[in-house]
PDB file of C-alpha atoms in Angstrom:
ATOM      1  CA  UNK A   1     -26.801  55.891-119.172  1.00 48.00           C
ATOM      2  CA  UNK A   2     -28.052  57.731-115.968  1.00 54.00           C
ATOM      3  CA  UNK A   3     -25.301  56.166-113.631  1.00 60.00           C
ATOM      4  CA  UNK A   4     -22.642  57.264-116.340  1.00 84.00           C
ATOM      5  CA  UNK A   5     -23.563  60.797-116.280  1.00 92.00           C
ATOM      6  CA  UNK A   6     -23.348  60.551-112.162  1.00 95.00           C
ATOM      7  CA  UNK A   7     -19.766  60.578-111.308  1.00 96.00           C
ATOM      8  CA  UNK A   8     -18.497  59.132-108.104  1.00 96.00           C
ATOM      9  CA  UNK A   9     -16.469  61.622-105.748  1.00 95.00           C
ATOM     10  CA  UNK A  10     -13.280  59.876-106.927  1.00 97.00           C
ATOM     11  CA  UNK A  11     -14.332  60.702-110.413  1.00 97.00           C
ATOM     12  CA  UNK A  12     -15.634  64.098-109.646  1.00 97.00           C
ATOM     13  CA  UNK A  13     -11.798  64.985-107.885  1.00 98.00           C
ATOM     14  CA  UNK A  14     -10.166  63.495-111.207  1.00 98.00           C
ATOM     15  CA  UNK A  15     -11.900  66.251-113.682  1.00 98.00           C
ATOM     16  CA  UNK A  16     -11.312  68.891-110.588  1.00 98.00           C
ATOM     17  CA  UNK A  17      -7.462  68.173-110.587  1.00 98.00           C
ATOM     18  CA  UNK A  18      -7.727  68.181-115.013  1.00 98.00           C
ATOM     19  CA  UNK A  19      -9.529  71.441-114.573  1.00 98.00           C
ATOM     20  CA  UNK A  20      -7.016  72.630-112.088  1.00 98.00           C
ATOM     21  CA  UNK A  21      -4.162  71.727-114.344  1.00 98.00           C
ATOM     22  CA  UNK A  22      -6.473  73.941-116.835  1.00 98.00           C
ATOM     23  CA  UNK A  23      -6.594  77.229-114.673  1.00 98.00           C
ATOM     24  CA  UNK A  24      -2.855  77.092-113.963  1.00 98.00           C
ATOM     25  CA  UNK A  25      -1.808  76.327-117.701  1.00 98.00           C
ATOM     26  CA  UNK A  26      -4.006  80.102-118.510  1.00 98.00           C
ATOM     27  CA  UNK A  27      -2.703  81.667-115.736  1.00 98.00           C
ATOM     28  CA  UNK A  28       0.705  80.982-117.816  1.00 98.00           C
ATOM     29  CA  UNK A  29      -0.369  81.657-120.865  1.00 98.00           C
ATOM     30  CA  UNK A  30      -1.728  84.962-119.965  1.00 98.00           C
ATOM     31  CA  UNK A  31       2.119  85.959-119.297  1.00 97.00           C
ATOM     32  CA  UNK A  32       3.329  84.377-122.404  1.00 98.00           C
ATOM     33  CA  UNK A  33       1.062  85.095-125.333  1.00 98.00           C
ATOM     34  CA  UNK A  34       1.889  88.302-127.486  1.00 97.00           C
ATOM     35  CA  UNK A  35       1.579  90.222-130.576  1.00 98.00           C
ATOM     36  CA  UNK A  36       3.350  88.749-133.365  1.00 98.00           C
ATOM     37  CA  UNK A  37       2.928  85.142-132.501  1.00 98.00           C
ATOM     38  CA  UNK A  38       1.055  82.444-134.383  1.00 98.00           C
ATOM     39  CA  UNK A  39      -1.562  80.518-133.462  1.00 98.00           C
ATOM     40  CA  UNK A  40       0.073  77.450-133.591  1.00 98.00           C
ATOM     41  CA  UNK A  41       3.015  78.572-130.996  1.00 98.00           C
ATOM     42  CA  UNK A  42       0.602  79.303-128.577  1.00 98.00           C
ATOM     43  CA  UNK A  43      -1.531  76.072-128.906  1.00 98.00           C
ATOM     44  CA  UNK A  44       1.538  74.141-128.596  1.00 98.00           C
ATOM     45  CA  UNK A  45       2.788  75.950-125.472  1.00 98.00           C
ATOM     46  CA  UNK A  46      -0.466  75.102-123.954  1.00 98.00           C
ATOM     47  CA  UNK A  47      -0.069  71.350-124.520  1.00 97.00           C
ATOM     48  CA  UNK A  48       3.438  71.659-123.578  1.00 98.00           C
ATOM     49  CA  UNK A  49       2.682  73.022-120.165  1.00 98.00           C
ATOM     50  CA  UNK A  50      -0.664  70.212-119.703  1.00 98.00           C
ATOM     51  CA  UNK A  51       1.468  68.059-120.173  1.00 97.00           C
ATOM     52  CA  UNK A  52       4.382  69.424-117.670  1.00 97.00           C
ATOM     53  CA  UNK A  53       1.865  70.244-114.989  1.00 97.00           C
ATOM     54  CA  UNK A  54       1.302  66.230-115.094  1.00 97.00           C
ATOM     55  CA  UNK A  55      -1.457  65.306-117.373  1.00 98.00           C
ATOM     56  CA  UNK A  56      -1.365  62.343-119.346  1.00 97.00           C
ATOM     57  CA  UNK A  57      -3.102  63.514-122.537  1.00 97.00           C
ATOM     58  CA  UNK A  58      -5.128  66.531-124.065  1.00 98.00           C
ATOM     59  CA  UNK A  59      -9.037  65.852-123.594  1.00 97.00           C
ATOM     60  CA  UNK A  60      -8.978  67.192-127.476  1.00 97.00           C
ATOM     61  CA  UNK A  61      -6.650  69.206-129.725  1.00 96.00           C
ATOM     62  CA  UNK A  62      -5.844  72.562-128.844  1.00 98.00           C
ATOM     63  CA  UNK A  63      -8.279  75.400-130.122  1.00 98.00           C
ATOM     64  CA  UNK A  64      -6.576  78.762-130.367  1.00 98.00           C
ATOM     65  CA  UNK A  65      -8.391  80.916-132.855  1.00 98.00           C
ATOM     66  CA  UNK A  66      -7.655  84.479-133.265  1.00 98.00           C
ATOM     67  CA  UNK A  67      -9.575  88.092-135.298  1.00 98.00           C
ATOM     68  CA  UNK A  68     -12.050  87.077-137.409  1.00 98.00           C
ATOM     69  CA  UNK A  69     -10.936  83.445-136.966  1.00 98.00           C
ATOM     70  CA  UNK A  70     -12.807  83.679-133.868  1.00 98.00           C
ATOM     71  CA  UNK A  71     -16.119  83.379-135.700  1.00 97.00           C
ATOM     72  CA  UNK A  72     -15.262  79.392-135.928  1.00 96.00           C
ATOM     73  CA  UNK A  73     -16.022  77.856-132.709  1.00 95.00           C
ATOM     74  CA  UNK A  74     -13.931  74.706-133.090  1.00 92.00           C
ATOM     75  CA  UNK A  75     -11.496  76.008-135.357  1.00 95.00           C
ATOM     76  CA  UNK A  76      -8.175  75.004-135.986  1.00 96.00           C
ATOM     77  CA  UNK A  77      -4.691  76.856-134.713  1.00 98.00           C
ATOM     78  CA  UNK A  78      -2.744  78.127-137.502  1.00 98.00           C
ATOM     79  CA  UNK A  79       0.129  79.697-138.672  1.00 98.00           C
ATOM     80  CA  UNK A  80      -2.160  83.093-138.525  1.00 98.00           C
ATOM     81  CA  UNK A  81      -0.332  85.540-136.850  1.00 98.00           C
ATOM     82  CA  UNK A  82      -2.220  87.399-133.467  1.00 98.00           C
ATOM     83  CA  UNK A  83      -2.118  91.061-133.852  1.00 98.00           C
ATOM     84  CA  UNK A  84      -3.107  94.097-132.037  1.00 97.00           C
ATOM     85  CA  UNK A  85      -7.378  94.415-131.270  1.00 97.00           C
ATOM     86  CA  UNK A  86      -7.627  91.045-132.210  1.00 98.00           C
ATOM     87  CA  UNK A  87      -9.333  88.638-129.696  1.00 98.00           C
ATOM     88  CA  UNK A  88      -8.197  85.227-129.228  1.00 98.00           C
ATOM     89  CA  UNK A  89     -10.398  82.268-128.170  1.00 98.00           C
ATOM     90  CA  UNK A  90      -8.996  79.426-125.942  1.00 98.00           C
ATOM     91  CA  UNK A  91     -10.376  75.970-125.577  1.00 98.00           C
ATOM     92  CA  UNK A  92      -8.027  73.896-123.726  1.00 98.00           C
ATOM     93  CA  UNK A  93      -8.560  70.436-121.452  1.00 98.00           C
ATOM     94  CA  UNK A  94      -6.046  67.854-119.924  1.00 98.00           C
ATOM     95  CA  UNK A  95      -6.927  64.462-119.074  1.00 98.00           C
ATOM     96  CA  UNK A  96      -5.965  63.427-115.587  1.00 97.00           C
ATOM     97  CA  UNK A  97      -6.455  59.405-114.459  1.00 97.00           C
ATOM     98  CA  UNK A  98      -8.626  59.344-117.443  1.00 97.00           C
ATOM     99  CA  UNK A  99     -10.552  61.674-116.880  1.00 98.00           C
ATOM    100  CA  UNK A 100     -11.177  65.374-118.998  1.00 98.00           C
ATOM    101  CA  UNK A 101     -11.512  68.939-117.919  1.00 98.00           C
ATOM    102  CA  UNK A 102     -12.608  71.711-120.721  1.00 98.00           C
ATOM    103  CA  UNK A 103     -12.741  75.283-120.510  1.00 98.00           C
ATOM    104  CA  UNK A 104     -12.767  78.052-122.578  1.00 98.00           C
ATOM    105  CA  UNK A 105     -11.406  81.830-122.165  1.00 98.00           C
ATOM    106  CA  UNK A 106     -11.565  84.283-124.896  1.00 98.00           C
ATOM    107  CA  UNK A 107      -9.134  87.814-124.221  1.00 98.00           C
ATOM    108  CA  UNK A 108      -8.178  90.654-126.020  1.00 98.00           C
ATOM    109  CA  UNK A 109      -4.824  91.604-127.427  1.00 98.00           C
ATOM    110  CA  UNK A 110      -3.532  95.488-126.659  1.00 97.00           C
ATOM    111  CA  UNK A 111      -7.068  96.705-127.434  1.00 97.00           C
ATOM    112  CA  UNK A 112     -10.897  96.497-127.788  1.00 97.00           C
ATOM    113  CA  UNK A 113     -13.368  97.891-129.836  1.00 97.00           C
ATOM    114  CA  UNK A 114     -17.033  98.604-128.509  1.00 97.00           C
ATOM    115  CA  UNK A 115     -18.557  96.206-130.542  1.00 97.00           C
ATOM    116  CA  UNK A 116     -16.404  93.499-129.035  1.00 98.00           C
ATOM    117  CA  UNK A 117     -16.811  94.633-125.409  1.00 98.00           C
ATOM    118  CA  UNK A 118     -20.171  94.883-125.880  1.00 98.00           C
ATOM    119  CA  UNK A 119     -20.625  91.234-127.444  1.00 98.00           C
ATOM    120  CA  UNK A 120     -17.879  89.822-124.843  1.00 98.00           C
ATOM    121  CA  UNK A 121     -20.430  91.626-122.166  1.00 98.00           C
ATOM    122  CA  UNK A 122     -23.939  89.673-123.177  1.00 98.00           C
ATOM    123  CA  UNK A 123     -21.866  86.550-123.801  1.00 98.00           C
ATOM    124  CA  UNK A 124     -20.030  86.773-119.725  1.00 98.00           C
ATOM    125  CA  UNK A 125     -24.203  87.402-118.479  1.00 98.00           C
ATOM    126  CA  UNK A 126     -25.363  84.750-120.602  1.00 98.00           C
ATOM    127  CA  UNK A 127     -22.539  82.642-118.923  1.00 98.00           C
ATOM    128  CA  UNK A 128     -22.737  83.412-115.285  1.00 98.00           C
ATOM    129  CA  UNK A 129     -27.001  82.992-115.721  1.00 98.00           C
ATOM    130  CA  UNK A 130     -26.647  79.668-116.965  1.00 98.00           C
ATOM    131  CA  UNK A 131     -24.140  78.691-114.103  1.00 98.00           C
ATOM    132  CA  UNK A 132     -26.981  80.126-111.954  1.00 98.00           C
ATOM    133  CA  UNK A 133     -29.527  78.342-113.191  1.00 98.00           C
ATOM    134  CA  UNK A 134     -27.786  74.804-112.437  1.00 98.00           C
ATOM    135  CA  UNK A 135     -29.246  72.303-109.959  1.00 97.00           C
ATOM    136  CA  UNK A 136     -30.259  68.886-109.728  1.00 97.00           C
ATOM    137  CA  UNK A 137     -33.493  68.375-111.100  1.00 97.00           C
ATOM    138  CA  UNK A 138     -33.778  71.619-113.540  1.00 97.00           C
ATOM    139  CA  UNK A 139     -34.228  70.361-117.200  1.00 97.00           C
ATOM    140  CA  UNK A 140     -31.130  70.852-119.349  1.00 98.00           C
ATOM    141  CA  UNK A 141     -33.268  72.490-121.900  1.00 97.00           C
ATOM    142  CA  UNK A 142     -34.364  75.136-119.404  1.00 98.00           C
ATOM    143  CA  UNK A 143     -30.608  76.241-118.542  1.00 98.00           C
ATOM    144  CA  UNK A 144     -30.052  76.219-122.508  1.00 98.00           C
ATOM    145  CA  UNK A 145     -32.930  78.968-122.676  1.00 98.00           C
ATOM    146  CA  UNK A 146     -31.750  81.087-119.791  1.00 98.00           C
ATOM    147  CA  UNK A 147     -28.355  81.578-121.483  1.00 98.00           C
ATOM    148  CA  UNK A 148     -30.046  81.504-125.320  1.00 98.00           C
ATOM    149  CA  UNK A 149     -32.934  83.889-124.061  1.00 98.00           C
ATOM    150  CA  UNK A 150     -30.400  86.749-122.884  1.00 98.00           C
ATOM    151  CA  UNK A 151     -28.271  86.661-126.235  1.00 98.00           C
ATOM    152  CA  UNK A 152     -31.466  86.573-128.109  1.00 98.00           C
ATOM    153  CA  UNK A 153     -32.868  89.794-126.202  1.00 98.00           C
ATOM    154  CA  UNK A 154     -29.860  91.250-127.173  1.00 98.00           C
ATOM    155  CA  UNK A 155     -29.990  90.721-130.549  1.00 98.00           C
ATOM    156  CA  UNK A 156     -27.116  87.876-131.099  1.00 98.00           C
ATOM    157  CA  UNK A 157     -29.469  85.476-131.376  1.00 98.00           C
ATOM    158  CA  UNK A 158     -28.731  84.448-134.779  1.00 98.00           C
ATOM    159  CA  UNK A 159     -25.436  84.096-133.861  1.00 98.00           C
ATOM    160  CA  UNK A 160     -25.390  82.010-131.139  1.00 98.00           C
ATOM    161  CA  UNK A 161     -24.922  78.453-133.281  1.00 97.00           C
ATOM    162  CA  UNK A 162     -24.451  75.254-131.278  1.00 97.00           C
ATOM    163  CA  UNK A 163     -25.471  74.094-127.630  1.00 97.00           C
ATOM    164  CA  UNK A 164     -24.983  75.558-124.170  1.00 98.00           C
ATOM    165  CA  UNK A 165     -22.992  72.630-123.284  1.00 98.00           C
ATOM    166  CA  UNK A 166     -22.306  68.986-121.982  1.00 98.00           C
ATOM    167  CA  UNK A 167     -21.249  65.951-119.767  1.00 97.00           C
ATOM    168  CA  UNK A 168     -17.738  65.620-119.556  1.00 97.00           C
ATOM    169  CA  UNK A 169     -16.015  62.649-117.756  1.00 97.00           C
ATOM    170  CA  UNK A 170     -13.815  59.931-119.319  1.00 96.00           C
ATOM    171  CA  UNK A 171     -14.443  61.637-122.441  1.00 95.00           C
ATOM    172  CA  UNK A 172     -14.879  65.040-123.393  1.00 95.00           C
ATOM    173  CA  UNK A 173     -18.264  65.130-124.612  1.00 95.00           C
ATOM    174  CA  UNK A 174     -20.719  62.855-122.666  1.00 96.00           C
ATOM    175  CA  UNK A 175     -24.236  62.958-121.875  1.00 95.00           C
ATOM    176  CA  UNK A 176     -26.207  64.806-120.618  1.00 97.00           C
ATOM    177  CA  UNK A 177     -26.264  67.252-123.448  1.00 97.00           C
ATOM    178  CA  UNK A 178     -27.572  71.025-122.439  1.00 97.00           C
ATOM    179  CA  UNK A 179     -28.896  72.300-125.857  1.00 97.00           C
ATOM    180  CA  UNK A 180     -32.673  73.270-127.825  1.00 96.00           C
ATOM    181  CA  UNK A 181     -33.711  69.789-127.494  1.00 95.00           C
ATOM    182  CA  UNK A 182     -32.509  68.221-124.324  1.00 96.00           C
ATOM    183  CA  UNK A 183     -35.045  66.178-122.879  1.00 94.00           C
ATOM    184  CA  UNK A 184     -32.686  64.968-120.029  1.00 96.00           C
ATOM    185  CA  UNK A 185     -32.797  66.399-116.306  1.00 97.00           C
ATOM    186  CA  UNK A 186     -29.509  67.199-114.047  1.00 97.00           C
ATOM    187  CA  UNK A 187     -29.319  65.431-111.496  1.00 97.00           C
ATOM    188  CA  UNK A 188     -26.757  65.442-108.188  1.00 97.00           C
ATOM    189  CA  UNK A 189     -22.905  64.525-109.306  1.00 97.00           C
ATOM    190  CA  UNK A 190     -23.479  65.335-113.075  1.00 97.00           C
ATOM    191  CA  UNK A 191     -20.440  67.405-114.394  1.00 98.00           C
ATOM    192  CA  UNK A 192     -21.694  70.147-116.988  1.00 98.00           C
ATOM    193  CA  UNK A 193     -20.140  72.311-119.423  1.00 98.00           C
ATOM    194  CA  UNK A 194     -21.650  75.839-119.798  1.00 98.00           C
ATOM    195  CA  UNK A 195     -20.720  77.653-122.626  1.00 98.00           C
ATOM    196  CA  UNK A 196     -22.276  80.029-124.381  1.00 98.00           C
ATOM    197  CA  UNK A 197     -21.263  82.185-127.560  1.00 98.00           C
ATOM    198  CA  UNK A 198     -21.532  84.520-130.315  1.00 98.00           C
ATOM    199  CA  UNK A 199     -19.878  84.102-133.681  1.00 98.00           C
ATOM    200  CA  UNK A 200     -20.593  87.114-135.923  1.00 98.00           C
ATOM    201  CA  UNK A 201     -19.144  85.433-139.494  1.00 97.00           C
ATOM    202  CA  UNK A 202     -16.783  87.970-141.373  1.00 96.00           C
ATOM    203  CA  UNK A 203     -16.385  89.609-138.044  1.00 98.00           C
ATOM    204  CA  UNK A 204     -15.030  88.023-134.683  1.00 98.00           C
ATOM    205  CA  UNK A 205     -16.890  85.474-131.767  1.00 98.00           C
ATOM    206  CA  UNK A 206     -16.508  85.156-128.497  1.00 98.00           C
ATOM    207  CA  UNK A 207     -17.011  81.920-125.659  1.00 98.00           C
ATOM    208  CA  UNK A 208     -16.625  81.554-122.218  1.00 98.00           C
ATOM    209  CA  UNK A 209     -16.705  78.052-120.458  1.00 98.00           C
ATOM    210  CA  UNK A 210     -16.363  76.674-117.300  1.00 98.00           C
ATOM    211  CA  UNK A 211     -16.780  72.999-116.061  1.00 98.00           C
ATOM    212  CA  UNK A 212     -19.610  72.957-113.005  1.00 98.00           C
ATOM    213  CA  UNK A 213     -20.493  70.012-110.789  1.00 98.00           C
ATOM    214  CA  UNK A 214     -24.256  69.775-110.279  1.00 98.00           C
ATOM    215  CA  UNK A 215     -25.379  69.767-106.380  1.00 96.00           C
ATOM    216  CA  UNK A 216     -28.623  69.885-104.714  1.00 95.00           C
ATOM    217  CA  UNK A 217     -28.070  73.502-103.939  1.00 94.00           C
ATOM    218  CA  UNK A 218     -26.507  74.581-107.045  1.00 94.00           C
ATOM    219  CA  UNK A 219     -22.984  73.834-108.769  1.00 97.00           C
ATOM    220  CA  UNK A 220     -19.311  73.611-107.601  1.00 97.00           C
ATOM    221  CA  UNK A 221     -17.552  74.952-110.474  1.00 98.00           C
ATOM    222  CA  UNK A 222     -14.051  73.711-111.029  1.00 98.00           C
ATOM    223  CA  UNK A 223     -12.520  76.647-113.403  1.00 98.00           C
ATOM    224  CA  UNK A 224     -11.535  79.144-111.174  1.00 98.00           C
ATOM    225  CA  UNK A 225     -10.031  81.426-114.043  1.00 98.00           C
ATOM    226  CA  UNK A 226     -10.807  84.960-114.150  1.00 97.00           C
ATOM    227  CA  UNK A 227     -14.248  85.616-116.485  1.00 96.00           C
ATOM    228  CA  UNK A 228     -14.099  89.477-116.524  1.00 95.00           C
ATOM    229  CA  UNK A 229     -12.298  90.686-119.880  1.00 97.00           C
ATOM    230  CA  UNK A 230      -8.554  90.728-119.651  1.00 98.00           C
ATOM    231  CA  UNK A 231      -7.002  92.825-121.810  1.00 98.00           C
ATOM    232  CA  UNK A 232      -3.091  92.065-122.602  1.00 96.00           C
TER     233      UNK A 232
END
């Protein structure tokens, strides 16, 4: 299993170019989403432009969740119209040669309230820690606390409800997995997931995710979109 979760360098520039395709698709979307549409129209005119920039598939379907729909981290798009102070959560990955890319951006539309700002805030530290904390031979279970440990200190604990991330390769979810019970170490060539979040239910959630390679001295990560909250 080991020498599956180590990717060769022609691997590793297969889920750069998917994660490429990734930051370039956003950097669209960030022109074309508004007030007033659904869910669904912007989901599809994600996969539409994937799949113009080149790729040959989605790594998984669409997830563009919006308000309190947010609180679902792998829900569905639907016809839900996005309206003004809502945020809206995008998971998004093309497959290139086989091989996935995954990221995650949540924004705000028009607005944002304090509460949000403030939970969008612990979530982007939690984030940009765990990317830190990356490096060949650090336990996956330790990066899972760094990011877990600074949502729990600021009181999101409880709302913080699945793992800090994952292998990705020829599919989107492979070992090693980064999560409360990891017993597996990074090693040199492993690409990682980090993604942290906070789902208040009733309320609204927020994620952030970018795809890292694991080095010797740290990570290369591949998602290059902006992290700091963009407001539209």
């Amino acid at each position: 299993m080991e020498n599956r979760m180590i990717k060769t360098p022609d691997e590793i520039l297969k889920i750069m170019k998917a994660e490429a395709m990734g930051d370039m698709c956003f950097s669209h979307i960030l022109d074309f989403i508004k007030v007033g549409m659904t869910e669904l129209e912007v989901a599809g005119e994600i996969e539409r432009v994937l799949l113009a920039l080149g790729a040959e598939g989605l790594s998984f379907p669409t997830i563009c969740v919006s308000g309190t729909r947010t609180e679902f981290p792998h829900g569905e798009p639907t016809d839900k119209v996005i309206m003004e102070g809502d945020l809206v959560t995008i998971d998004m990955g093309a497959v290139v040669d086989g091989y996935c890319g995954d990221m995650t951006r949540t924004v705000a539309m028009n607005y944002i309230r304090d509460d949000q700002q403030e939970v969008y805030d612990v979530v982007l530290r939690s984030q940009e820690a765990g990317l830190a904390a990356v490096k060949s031979g650090v336990r996956c279970f330790d990066v899972d606390k760094v990011c877990r440990d600074i949502i729990a200190d600021a009181g999101y604990g409880e709302y913080y409800i699945h793992g800090t991330g994952h292998g990705v390769g020829t599919e989107v979810h492979e070992a090693p997995t980064l999560n409360t019970k990891s017993d597996e170490v990074l090693a040199e060539y492993m690409p990682v997931t980090i993604e942290p979040g906070i789902y208040i239910p009733g309320n609204f959630g927020v994620r952030i995710e970018d795809l890292a390679i694991v080095t010797d001295f740290g990570i290369i990560n591949t998602t290059k979109s902006c992290k700091e909250l963009i407001i539209l």
